[in-house]
Each structure stands twice: as structure tokens, then as C-alpha cells.
Coordinates of C-alpha atoms in Angstrom, one line a residue:
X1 CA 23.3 -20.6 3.9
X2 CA 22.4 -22.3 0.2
X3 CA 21.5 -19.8 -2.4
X4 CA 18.0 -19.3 -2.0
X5 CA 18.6 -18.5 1.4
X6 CA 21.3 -16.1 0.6
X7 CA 19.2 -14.3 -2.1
X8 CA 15.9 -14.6 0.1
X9 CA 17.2 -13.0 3.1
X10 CA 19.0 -10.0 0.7
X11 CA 15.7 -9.4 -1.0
X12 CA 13.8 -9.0 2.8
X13 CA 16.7 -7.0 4.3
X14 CA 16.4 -4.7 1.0
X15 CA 13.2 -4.1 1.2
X16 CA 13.4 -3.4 5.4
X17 CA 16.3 -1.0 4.6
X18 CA 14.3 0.8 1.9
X19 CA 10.7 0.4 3.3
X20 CA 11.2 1.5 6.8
X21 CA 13.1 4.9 6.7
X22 CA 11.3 6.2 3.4
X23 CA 7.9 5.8 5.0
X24 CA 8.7 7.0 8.5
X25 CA 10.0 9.9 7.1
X26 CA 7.2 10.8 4.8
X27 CA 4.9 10.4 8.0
X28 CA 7.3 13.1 9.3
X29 CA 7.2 15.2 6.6
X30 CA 3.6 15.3 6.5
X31 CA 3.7 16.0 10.4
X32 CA 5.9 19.1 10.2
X33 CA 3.4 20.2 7.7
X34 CA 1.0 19.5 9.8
X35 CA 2.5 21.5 12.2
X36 CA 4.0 24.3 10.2
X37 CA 1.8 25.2 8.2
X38 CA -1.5 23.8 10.1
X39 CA -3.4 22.4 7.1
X40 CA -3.1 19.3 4.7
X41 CA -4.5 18.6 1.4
X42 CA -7.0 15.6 1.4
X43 CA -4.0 13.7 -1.2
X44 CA -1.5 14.4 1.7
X45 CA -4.2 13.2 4.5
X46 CA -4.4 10.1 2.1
X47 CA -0.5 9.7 1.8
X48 CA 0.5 10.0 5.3
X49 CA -2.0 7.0 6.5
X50 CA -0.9 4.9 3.6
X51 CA 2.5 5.6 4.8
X52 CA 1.5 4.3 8.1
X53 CA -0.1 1.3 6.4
X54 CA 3.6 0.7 4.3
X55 CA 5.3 1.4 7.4
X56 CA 3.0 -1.6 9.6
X57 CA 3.2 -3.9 6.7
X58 CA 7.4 -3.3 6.4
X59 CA 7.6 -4.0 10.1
X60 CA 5.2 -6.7 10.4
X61 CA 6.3 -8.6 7.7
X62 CA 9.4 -7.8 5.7
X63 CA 11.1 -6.9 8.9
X64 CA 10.3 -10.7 10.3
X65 CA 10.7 -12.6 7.2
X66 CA 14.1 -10.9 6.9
X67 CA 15.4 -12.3 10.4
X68 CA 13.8 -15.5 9.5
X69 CA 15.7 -15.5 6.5
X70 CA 19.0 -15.0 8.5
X71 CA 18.3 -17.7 10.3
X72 CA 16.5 -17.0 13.4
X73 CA 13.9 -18.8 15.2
X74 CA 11.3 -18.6 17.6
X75 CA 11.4 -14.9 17.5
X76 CA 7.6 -14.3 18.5
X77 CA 5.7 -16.1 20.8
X78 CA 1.8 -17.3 20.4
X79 CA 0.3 -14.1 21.4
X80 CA 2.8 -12.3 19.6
X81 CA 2.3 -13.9 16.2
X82 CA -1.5 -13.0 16.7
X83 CA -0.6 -9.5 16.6
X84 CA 2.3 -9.7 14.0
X85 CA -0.1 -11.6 11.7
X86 CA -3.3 -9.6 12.2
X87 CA -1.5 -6.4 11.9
X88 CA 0.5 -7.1 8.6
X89 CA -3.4 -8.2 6.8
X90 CA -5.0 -4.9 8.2
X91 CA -2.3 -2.9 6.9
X92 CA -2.0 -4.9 3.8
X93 CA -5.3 -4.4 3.0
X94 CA -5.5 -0.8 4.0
X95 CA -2.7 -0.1 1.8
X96 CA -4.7 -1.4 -1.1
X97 CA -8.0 0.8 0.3
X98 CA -6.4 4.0 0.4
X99 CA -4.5 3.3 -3.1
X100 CA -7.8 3.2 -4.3
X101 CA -8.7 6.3 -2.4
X102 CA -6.5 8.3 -3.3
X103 CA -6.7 7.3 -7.5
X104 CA -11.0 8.3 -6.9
X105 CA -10.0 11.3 -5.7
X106 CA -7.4 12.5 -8.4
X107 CA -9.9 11.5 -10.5
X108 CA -12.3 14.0 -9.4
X109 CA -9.6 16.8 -8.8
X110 CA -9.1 16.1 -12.9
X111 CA -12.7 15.6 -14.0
X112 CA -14.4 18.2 -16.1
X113 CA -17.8 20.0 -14.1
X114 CA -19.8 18.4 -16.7
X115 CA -18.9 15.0 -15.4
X116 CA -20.6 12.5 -12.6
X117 CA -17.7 12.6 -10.4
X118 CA -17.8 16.9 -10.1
X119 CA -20.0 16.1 -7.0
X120 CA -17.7 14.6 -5.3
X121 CA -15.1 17.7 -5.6
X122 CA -16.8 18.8 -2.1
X123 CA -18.1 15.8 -0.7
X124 CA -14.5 13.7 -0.9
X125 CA -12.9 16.2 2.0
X126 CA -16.1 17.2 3.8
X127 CA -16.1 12.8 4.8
X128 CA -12.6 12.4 4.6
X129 CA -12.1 11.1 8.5
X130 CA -15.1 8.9 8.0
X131 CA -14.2 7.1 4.9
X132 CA -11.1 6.7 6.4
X133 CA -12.0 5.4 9.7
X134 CA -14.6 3.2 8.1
X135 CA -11.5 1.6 5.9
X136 CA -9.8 0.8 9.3
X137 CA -13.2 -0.7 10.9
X138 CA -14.1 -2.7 8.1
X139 CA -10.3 -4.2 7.7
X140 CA -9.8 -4.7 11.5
X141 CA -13.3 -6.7 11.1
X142 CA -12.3 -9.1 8.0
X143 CA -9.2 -9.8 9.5
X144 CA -10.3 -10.8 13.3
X145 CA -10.1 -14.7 12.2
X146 CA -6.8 -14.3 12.3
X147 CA -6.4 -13.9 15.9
X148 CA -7.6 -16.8 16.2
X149 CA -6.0 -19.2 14.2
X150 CA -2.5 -18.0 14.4
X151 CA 0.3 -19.3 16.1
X152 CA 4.2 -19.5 16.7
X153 CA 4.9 -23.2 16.7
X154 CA 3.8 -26.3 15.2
X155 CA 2.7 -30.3 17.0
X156 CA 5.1 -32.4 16.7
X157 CA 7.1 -29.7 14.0
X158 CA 4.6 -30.6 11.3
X159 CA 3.0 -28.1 9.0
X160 CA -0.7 -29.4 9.2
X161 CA -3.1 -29.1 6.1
X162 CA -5.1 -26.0 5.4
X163 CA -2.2 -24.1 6.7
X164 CA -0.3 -20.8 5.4
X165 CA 3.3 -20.6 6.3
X166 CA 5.1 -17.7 7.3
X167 CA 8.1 -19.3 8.7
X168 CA 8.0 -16.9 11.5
X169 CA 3.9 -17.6 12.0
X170 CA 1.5 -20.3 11.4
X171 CA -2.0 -19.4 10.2
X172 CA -4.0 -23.1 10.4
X173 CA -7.3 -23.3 9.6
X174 CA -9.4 -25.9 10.7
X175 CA -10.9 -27.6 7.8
X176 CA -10.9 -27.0 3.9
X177 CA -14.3 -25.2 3.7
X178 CA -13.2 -23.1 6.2
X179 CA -9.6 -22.7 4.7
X180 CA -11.3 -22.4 0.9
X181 CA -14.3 -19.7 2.3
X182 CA -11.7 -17.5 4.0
X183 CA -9.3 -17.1 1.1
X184 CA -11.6 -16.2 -1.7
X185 CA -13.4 -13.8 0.5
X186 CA -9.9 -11.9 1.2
X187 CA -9.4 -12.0 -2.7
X188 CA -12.8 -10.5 -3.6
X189 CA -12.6 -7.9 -1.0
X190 CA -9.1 -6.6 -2.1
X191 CA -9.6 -7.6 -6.1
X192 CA -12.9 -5.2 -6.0
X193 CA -10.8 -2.4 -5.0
X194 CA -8.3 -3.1 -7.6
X195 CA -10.8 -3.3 -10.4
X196 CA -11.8 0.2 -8.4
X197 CA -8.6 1.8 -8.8
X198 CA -8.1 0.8 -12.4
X199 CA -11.0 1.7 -13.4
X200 CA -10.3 5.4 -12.1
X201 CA -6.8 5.6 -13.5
X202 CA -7.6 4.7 -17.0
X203 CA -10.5 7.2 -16.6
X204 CA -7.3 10.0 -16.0
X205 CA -5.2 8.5 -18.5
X206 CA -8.1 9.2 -21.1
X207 CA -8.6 13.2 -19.5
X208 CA -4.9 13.8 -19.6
X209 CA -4.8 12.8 -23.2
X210 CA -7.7 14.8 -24.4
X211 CA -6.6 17.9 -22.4
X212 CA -2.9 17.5 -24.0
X213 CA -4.9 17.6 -27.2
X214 CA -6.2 21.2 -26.5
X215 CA -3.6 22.7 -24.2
X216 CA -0.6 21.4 -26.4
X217 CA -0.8 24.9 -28.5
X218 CA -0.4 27.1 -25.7
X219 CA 2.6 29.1 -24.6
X220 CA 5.1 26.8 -21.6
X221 CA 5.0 30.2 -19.7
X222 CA 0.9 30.6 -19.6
X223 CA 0.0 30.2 -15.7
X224 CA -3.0 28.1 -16.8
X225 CA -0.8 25.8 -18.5
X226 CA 2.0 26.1 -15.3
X227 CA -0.8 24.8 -13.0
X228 CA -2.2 21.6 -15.5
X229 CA 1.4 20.7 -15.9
X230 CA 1.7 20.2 -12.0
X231 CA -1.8 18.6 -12.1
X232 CA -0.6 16.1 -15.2
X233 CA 2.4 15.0 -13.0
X234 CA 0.6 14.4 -10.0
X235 CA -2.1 12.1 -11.7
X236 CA 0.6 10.1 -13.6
X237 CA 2.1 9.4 -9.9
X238 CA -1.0 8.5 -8.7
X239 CA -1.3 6.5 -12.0
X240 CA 2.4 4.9 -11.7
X241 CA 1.5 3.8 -8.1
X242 CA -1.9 1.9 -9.1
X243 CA -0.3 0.2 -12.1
X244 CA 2.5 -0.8 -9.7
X245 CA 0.1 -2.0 -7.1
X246 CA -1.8 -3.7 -9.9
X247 CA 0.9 -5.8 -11.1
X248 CA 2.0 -6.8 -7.7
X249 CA -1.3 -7.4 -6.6
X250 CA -1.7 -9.7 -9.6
X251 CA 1.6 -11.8 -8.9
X252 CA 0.8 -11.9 -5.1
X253 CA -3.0 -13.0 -5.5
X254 CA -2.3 -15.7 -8.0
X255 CA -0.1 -17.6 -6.1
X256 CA -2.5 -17.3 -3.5
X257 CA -5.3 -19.0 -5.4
X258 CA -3.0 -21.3 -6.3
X259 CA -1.7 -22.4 -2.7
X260 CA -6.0 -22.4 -2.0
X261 CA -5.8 -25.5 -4.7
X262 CA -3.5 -27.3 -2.7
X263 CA -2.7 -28.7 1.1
X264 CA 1.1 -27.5 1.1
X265 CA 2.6 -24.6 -1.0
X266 CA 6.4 -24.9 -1.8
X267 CA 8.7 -23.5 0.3
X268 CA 10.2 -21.4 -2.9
X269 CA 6.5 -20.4 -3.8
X270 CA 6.3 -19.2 -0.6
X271 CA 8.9 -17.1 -0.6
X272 CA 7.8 -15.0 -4.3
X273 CA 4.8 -14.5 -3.0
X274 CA 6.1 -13.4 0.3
X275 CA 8.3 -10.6 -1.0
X276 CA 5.9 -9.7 -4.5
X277 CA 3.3 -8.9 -1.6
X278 CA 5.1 -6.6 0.3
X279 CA 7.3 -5.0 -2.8
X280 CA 4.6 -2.5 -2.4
X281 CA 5.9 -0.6 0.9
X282 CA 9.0 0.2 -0.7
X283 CA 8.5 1.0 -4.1
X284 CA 5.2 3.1 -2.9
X285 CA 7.3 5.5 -1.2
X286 CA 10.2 6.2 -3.1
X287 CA 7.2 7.0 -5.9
X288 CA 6.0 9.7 -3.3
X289 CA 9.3 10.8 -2.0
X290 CA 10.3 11.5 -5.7
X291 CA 7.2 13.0 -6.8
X292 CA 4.9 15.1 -4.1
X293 CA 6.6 18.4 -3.9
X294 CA 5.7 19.1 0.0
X295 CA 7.7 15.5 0.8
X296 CA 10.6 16.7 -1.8
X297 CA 10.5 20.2 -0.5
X298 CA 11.4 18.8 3.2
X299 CA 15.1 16.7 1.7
X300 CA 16.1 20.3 0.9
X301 CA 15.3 22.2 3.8
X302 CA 18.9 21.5 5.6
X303 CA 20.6 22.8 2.5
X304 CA 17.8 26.0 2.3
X305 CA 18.0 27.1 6.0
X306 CA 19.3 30.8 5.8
X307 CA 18.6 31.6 2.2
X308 CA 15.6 33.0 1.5
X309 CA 12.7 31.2 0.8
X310 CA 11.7 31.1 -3.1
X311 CA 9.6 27.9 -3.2
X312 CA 6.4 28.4 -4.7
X313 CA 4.1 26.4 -2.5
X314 CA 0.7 27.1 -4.4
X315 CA 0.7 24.2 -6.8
X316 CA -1.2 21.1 -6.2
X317 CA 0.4 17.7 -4.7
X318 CA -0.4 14.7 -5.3

């Protein structure tokens, strides 16, 4: 193996080794909540699928890439690629949908009743499922093309034009209007989300200051000023995650205008944009794992188990 393959398959087999466990177990967590205690937050509702989405993406992508990268071939067939491909964009662009999500709604958990957004205090878990499934619908509906013009192996082992290579997967369009129409629709369906979600975190960023303005006088003990404290860390993890998102998203999508400008992308180009737009699923959850006290509170249950319980479970998550 040269170099670049050395470091390329390293960076893939990091991010399966981090990605896969941390979101499968904060889909577990969330489940023996579920189960436990028989009620979810909407935040956690909003969590667990985008774990699900992380976990898809991490096994869809970074999982494949990874044996790529370690030098196998041929490892899905035609119908198989269909699915690997088509799965990895729903998922992908889920993961950006409930991102946004979940930064509206600690927005409105954090907005004052004077503001436009107190309405949707009520309305955000009263259409919870619905939003939800309507994210799946719509993403399983922009991303049906590619079941169609995916595939596991090339004519005559020549990468056509108008064709995105995933070493593993072909995705070949068949002309450039078609190839040109395709990608900037994908970009403006996932960069209005961003905008979205940016737009709702500086909107926190601004509430948090002002209310550390007024509270920053009161006494560390006050229970008010207990609660806000828990509420102030879960919206700078909510923050942390969109400006981590954000930055990805912006490395990611501007190599993929770029490879729209051209008929074959660089194999090294490839390969940057590859792992910046699944970074995402592994960084995402070690954000959660570290920050959302239900997730954190199930690492320490082996150690706890026959001591009594002194956890104070009344505080918001994120």
C-alpha cells in the first residue's frame, strides 16, 4: 500500500471503529429508557433517529470505503450497490434534517413567551412523529434516482463522464444536464437546512448571552439558576453539533460543486470529500455521549448497580 492508501484506509477504519459502537449504543440507551422509564423527551426522540441516521451512513459508507481502502474489490453486487448507495444519501440527508430539528426546537425550549417561536413550545411534540416521518418521505423521494443509476462495475473498466466514484459504487448519470440538474438540487435541498439551523443557533447564542447578563448576579446554589445552567449546556451542545455540521457540510459540498464543473474528479479529491462527509457520524456522537445526561447516566450504571440511586433525573437533556 503507498501512503495515501495507508492514511486513507486508517482515516475510514477510524471513523467505523468510532462511528459504529457510539451510535448503536446511544440507540440503546435511548431504548432502555424507552423501556424503563416509558417516556422520552422530544430532544431524545430527535437524538435516537439521528443516531440511526449516523449509524446507516457509518455502515453504508465509511464501513465500505474502509474495506475498499484495504484493498478489497467487488464487495457488492448491482443490486447491492443500489441499496448501499441509496441508503448512505437518505441517511446523509436525514442526518442533516434532524440536526436542523433538533437546533429549532432548543430554540424554542430557550425562547422567551414574548417571542414568535413560544407557539411552537406545544405544537413541536404534539407533530413530532409527523415531522419526522415526513423527513423520511421526502428524503426516500429525492433520492430514488439513485436506484437507478447505480451500479457495481464499470464497461470495459472505464469511469464514464457525468459519473461519481465511490470506488466500491458507480453512480453514472446519463448526460450533463442531467448530471448538472441532479447535483444542485441535492445542494439546495440540504444547504436550505443548513442556513436553517444556523440561523436558529445564533438566535440561542444571542438568548444565552443576554440571560448571562441578568442571571450572572445570582447565587450558584439558587434552583432557578441550577435549572438555566443545565439548559445553557444543553443548547451549547446542540450549538457545538450545528457548527460542527456546518463546517463539514461546507468542506463536503464545495468539493462537490467543484467535481459538478468537471467530467472526472481526482482520485485524492475523492477521497477528502469522502471522509469530510461522513466525519459527521462519529464526531456527532461522541458530542451526545459526552453531553446528554440520560446517555451519560447509562456508562455508569454497571459501576451504580447496588448503591442507591442519587441521580437527579429532573433536569432537561439535550
Amino acid at each position: 500500500m503507498d501512503t495515501r492508501a495507508i492514511f486513507k484506509a486508517s482515516g475510514f477504519l477510524i471513523l467505523t471503529v468510532i462511528g459504529i459502537p457510539s451510535n448503536l449504543f446511544i440507540c440503546c440507551a435511548f431504548l432502555h429508557t424507552r423501556l424503563t422509564e416509558a417516556k422520552l423527551t422530544p430532544a431524545d426522540v430527535i437524538l435516537c433517529h439521528l443516531a440511526v441516521a449516523n449509524l446507516t451512513s457509518t455502515i453504508t459508507r465509511s464501513f465500505s470505503q474502509m474495506l475498499t481502502a484495504f484493498g478489497y474489490r467487488n464487495i457488492y453486487d448491482d443490486f447491492s450497490c443500489k441499496l448501499v448507495v441509496f441508503f448512505f444519501r437518505v441517511s446523509r440527508s436525514l442526518s442533516i434534517k434532524l440536526t436542523c430539528l433538533l437546533s429549532t426546537y432548543q430554540a424554542v425550549l430557550v425562547a422567551p413567551a414574548t417571542s414568535i417561536l413560544d407557539s411552537l413550545k406545544h405544537r413541536i411534540p404534539k407533530y413530532l412523529q409527523h415531522i419526522i416521518v415526513s423527513f423520511y418521505a421526502f428524503c426516500f423521494a429525492t433520492s430514488v434516482h439513485l436506484l437507478l443509476y447505480s451500479s457495481s462495475n464499470l464497461i470495459n473498466n472505464t469511469i464514464p463522464p457525468y459519473t461519481f466514484n465511490y470506488e466500491y459504487c458507480y453512480v453514472t448519470y446519463p448526460d450533463y444536464t442531467f448530471f448538472i440538474s441532479i447535483g444542485l438540487s441535492l445542494f439546495f435541498r440540504d444547504f436550505a437546512f443548513i442556513v436553517m439551523m444556523a440561523v436558529m443557533s445564533c438566535y440561542i447564542l444571542v438568548l444565552l448571552y443576554r440571560h448571562s447578563k441578568k442571571v450572572k448576579n445570582l447565587r450558584s446554589s439558587d434552583h432557578g439558576n441550577s435549572r438555566s445552567r443545565a439548559e445553557t449546556k444543553a443548547s451549547f451542545a446542540v450549538v457545538t453539533l450545528v457548527i460542527l455540521y456546518t463546517v463539514f457540510f461546507g468542506v463536503d459540498n464545495a468539493i462537490w460543486l467543484y467535481s459538478l464543473t468537471i467530467v472526472r474528479v481526482a482520485p485524492l479529491i475523492s477521497d477528502i470529500r469522502g471522509f469530510f462527509s461522513i466525519l459527521y457520524t462519529s464526531v456527532c456522537p461522541v458530542v451526545v455521549i459526552a453531553t446528554n445526561p440520560k446517555v451519560k447516566a447509562k456508562l455508569k450504571l454497571p459501576r451504580l448497580r447496588g448503591l442507591p440511586h442519587s441521580v437527579d433525573t429532573s433536569l432537561p437533556t439535550m
